[in-house]
mmCIF file of C-alpha atoms in Angstrom:
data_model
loop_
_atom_site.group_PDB
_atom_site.id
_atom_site.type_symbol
_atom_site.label_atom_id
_atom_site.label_comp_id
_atom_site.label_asym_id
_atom_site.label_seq_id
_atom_site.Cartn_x
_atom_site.Cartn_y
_atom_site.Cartn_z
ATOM 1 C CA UNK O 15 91.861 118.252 48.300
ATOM 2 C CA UNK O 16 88.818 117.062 49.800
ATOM 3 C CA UNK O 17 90.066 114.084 50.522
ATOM 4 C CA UNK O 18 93.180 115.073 52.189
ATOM 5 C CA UNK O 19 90.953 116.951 54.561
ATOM 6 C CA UNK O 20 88.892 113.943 55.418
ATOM 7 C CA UNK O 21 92.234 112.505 56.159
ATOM 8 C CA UNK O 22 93.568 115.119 58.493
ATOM 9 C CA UNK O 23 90.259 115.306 60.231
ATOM 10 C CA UNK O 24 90.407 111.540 60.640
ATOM 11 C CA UNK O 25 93.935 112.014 62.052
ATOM 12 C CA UNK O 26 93.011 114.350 64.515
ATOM 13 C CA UNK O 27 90.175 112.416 65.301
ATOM 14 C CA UNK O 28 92.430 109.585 66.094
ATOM 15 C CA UNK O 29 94.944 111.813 68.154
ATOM 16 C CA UNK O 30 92.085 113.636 70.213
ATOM 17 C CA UNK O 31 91.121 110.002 71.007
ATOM 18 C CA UNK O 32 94.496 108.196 72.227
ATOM 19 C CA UNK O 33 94.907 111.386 74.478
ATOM 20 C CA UNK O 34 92.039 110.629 76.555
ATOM 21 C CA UNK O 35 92.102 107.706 76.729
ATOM 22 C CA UNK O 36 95.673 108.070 77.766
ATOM 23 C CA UNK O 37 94.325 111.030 80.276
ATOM 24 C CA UNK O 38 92.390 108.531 81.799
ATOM 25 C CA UNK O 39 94.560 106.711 83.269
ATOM 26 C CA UNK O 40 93.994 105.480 86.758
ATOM 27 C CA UNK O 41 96.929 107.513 89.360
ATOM 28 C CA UNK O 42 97.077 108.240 93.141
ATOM 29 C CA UNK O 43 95.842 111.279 94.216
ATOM 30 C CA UNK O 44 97.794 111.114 97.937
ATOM 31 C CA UNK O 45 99.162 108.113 100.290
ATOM 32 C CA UNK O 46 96.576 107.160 102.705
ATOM 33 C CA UNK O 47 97.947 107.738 106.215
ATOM 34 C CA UNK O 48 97.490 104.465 108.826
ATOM 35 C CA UNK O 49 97.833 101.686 106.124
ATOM 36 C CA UNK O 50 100.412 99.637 104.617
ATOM 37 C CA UNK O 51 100.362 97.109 101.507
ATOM 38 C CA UNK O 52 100.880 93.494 102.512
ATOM 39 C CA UNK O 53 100.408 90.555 100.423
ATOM 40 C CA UNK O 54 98.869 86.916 100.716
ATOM 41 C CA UNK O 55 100.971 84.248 102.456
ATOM 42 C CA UNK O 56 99.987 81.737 99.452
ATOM 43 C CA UNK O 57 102.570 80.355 96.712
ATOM 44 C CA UNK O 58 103.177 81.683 93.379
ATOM 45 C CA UNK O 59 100.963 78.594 91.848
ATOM 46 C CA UNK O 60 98.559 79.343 94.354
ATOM 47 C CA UNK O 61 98.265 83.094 94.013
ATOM 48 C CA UNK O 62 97.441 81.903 90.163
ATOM 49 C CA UNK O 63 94.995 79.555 90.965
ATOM 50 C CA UNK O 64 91.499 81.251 90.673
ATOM 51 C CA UNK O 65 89.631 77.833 92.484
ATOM 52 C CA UNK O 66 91.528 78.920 96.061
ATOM 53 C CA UNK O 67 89.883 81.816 97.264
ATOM 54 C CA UNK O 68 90.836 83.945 100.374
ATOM 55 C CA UNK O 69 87.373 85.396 102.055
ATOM 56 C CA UNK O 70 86.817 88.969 103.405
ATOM 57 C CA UNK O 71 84.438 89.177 106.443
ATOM 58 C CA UNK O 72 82.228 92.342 107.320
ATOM 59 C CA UNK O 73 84.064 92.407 110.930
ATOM 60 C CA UNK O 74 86.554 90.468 112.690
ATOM 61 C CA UNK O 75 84.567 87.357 112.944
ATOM 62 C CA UNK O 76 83.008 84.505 110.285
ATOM 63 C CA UNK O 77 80.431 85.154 111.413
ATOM 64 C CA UNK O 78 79.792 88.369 110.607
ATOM 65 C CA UNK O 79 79.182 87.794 107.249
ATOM 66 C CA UNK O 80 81.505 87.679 103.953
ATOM 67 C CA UNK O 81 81.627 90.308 101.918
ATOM 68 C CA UNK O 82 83.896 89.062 99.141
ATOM 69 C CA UNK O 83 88.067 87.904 98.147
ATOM 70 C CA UNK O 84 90.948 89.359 98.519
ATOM 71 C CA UNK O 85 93.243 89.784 95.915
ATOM 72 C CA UNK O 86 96.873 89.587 95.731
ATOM 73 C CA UNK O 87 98.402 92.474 97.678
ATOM 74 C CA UNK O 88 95.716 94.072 100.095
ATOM 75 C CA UNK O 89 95.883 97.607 102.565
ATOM 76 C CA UNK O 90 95.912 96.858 105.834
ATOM 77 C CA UNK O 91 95.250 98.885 108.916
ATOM 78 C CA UNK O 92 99.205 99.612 110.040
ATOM 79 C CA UNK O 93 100.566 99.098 112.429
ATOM 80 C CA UNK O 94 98.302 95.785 111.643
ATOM 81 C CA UNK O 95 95.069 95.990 113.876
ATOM 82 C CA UNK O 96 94.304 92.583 114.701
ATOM 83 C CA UNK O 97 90.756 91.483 116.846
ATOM 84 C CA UNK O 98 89.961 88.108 117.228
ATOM 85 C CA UNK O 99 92.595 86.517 114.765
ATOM 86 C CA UNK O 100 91.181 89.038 112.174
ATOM 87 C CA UNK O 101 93.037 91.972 110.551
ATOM 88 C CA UNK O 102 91.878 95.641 109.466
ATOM 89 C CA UNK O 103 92.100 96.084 105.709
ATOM 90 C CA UNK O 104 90.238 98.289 103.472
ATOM 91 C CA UNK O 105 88.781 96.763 100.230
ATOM 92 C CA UNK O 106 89.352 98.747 96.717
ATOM 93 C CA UNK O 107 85.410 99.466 97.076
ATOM 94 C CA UNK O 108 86.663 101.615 100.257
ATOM 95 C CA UNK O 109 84.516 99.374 102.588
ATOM 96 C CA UNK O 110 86.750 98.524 106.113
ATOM 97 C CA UNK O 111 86.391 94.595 106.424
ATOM 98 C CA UNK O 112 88.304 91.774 108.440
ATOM 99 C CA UNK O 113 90.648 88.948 106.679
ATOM 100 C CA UNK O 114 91.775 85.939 108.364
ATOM 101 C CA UNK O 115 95.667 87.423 109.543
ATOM 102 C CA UNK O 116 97.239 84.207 109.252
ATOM 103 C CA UNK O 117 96.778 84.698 105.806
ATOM 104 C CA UNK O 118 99.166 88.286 105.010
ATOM 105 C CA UNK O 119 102.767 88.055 105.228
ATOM 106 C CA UNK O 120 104.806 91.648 104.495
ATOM 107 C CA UNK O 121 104.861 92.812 101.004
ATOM 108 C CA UNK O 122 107.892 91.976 98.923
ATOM 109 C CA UNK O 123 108.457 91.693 95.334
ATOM 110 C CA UNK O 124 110.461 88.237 93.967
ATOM 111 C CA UNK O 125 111.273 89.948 90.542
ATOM 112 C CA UNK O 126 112.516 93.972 92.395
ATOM 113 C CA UNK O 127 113.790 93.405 95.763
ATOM 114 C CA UNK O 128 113.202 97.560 95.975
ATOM 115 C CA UNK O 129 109.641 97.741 94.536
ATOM 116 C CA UNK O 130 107.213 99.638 96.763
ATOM 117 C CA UNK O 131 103.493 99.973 97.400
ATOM 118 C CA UNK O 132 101.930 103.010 98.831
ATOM 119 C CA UNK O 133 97.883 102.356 99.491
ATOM 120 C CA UNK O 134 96.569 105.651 97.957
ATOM 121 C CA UNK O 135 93.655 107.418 97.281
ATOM 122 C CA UNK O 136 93.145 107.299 94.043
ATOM 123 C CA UNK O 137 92.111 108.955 90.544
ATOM 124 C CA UNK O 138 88.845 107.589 90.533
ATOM 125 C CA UNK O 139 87.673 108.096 94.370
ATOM 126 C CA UNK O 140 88.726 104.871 95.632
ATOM 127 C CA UNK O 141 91.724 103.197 97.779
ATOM 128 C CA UNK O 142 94.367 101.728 95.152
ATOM 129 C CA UNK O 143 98.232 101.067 95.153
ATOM 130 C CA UNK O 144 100.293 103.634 94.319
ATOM 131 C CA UNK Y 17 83.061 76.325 67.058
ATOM 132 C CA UNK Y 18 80.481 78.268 65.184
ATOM 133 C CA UNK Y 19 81.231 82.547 65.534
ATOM 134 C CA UNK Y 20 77.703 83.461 67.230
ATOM 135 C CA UNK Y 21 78.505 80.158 69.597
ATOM 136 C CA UNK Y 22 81.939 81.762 69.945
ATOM 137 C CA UNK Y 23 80.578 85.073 70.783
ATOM 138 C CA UNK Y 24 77.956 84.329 73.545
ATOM 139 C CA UNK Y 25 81.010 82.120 75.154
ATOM 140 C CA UNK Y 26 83.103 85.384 74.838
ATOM 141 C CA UNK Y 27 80.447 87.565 76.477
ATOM 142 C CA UNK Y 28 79.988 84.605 79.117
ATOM 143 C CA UNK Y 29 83.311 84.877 80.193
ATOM 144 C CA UNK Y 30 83.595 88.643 80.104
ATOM 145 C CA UNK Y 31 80.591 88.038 82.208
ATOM 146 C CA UNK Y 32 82.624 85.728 84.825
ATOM 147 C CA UNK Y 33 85.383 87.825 84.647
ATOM 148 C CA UNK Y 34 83.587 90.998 85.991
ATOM 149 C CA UNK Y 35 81.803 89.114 88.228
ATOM 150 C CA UNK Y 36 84.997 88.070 89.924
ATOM 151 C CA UNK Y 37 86.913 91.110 90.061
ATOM 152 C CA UNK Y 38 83.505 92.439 91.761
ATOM 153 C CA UNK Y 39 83.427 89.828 94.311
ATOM 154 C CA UNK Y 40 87.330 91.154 94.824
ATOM 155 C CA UNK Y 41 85.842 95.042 95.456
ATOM 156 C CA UNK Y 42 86.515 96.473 91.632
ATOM 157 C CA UNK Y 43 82.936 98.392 91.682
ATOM 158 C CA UNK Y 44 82.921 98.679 87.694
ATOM 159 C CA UNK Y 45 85.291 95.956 86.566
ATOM 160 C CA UNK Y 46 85.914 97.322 82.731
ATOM 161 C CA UNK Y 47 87.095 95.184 79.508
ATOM 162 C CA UNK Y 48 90.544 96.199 80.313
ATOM 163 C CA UNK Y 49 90.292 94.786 83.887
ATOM 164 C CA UNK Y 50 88.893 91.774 82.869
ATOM 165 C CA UNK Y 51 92.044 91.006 80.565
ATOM 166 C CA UNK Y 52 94.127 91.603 83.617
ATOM 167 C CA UNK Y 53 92.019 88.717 85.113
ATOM 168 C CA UNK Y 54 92.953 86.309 82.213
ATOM 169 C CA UNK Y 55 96.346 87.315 81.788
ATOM 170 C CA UNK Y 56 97.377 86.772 85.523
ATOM 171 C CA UNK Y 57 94.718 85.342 87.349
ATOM 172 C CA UNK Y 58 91.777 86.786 89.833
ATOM 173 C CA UNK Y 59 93.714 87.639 92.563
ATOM 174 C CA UNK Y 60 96.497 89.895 90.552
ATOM 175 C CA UNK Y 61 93.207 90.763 88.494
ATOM 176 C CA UNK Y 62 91.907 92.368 90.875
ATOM 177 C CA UNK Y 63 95.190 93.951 92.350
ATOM 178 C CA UNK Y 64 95.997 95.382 88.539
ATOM 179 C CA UNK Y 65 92.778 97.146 88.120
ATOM 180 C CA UNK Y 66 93.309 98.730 91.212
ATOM 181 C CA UNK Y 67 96.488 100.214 90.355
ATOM 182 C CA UNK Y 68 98.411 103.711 89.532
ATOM 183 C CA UNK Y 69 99.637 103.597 85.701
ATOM 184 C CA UNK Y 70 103.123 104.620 87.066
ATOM 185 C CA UNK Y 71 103.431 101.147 89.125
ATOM 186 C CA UNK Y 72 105.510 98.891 87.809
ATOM 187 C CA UNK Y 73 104.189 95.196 86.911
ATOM 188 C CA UNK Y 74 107.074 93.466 88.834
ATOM 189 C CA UNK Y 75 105.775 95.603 92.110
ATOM 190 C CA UNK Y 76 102.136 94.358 91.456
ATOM 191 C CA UNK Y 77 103.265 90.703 90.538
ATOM 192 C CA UNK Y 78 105.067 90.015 93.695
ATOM 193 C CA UNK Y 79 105.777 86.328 93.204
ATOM 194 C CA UNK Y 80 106.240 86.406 89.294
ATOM 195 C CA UNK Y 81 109.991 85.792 88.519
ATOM 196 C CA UNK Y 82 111.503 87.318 86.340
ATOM 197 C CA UNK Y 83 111.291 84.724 83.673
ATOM 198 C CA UNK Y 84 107.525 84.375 84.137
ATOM 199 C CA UNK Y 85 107.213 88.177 83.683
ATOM 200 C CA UNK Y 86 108.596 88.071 80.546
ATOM 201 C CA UNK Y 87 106.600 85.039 78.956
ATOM 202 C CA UNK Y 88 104.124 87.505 79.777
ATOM 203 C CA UNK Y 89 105.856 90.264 77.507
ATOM 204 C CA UNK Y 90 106.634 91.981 80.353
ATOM 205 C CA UNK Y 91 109.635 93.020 82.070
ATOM 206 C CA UNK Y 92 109.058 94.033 86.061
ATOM 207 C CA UNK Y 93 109.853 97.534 85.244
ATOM 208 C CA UNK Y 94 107.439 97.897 82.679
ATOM 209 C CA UNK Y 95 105.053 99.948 84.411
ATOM 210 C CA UNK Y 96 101.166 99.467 84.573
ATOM 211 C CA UNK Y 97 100.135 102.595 82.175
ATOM 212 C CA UNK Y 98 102.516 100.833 79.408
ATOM 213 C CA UNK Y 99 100.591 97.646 79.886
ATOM 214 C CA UNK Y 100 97.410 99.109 79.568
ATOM 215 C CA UNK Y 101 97.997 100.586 76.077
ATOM 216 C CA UNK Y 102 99.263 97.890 74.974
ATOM 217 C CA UNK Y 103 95.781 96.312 75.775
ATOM 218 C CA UNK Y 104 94.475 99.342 74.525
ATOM 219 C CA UNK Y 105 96.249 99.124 71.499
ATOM 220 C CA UNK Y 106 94.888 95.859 70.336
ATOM 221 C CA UNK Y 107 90.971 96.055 71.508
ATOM 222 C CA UNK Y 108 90.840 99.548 70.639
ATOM 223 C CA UNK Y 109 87.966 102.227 72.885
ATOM 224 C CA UNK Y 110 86.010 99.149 74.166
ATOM 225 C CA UNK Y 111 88.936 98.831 76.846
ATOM 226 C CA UNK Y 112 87.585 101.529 79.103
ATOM 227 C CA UNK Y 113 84.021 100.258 78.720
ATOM 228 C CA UNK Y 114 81.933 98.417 82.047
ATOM 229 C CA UNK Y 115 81.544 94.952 81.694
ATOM 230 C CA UNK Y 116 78.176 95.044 83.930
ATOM 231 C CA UNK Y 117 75.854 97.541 83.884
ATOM 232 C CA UNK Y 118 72.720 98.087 86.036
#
């Protein structure tokens, strides 16, 4: 007897544990008006290759200063707000900075020719895709 | 390979991993994230760990094919929640953990 009640505390245990970690889940809290998702105009081999890196500037110029990369599909300022060859996005840290525009091309899945991405705020806080 | 060798290589690349996905804007890149950055690289690292759990993969892998999604074990409706247990199945309550702290 005692043991089968080690074993249905243990269950429970186990159960209480999958559910929050389930619960915590990241999901979009609401679309963020003024922004769209757009993607990088690179390759799928270069998209996959971690030595290319696409910089993120702290305003529309180099020389402002980088503040990081940009990954895959980013959330830029729409309609696109270009200054000196640089576009509005916001970073997943929330932070407004610049990318290169050259760079984005419009968001569109190879593998669902219907998939969509809605730039959100998110579960924890932060901008995500939705 | 000797296992403690193995293991400060493991936490080196955790290490890397984080590091990346910071550089990318992912404040508080967890274990989870960083398997996201060796599955599919930094860039769709980065755009994983910033996604909804009902997105599907194929939406967040925009030039995967279909084919390449599924030597991945995925299919591009699987949706991002579904790949995150499965991660979470396998490595268990360190998933959610921060790579970096301090």
């Amino acid at each position: 007897m005692r043991r089968f009640t080690i074993y249905v505390c243990a269950a429970v245990l186990i159960i209480t544990c999958a559910q929050r970690m389930k619960a915590e889940g990241l999901h979009a809290v609401r679309p963020l008006a003024g922004y769209a998702c757009m993607m990088l105009n690179l390759t799928d081999a270069q998209m996959r290759d971690n030595s290319l890196v696409v910089p993120v500037y702290a305003g529309p110029s180099t020389a402002s200063g980088r503040v990081g990369n940009a990954s895959a599909i980013v959330i830029a300022r729409s309609p696109l707000h270009v200054v000196n060859g640089f576009a509005e996005m916001l970073f997943p840290n929330g932070a407004t900075v610049w990318i290169d525009a050259k760079v984005l091309r419009p968001y569109h899945s190879e593998s669902n020719p219907n998939a969509h991405c809605t730039p959100s705020l998110m579960s924890n806080g932060k901008p995500g895709l939705g | 390979m000797d296992p403690a060798t193995e293991a400060v290589a493991a936490a080196q690349d955790l290490k890397s991993a984080a590091t990346s996905l910071q550089s990318s804007g992912i404040s508080n890149p967890t274990v989870l994230d960083t398997r996201g950055y060796y599955n599919f690289g930094a860039r769709y690292g980065a755009t994983l760990a910033q996604a909804s759990d009902d997105q599907n993969m194929g939406s967040l892998l925009p030039t995967y094919s279909p084919s390449q999604l599924a030597a991945n074990g995925i299919t591009p409706t699987t949706t991002v929640g579904q790949w995150r247990q499965s991660i979470i199945a396998k490595i268990g309550n360190a998933a959610n953990q921060p790579v970096l702290s301090g």
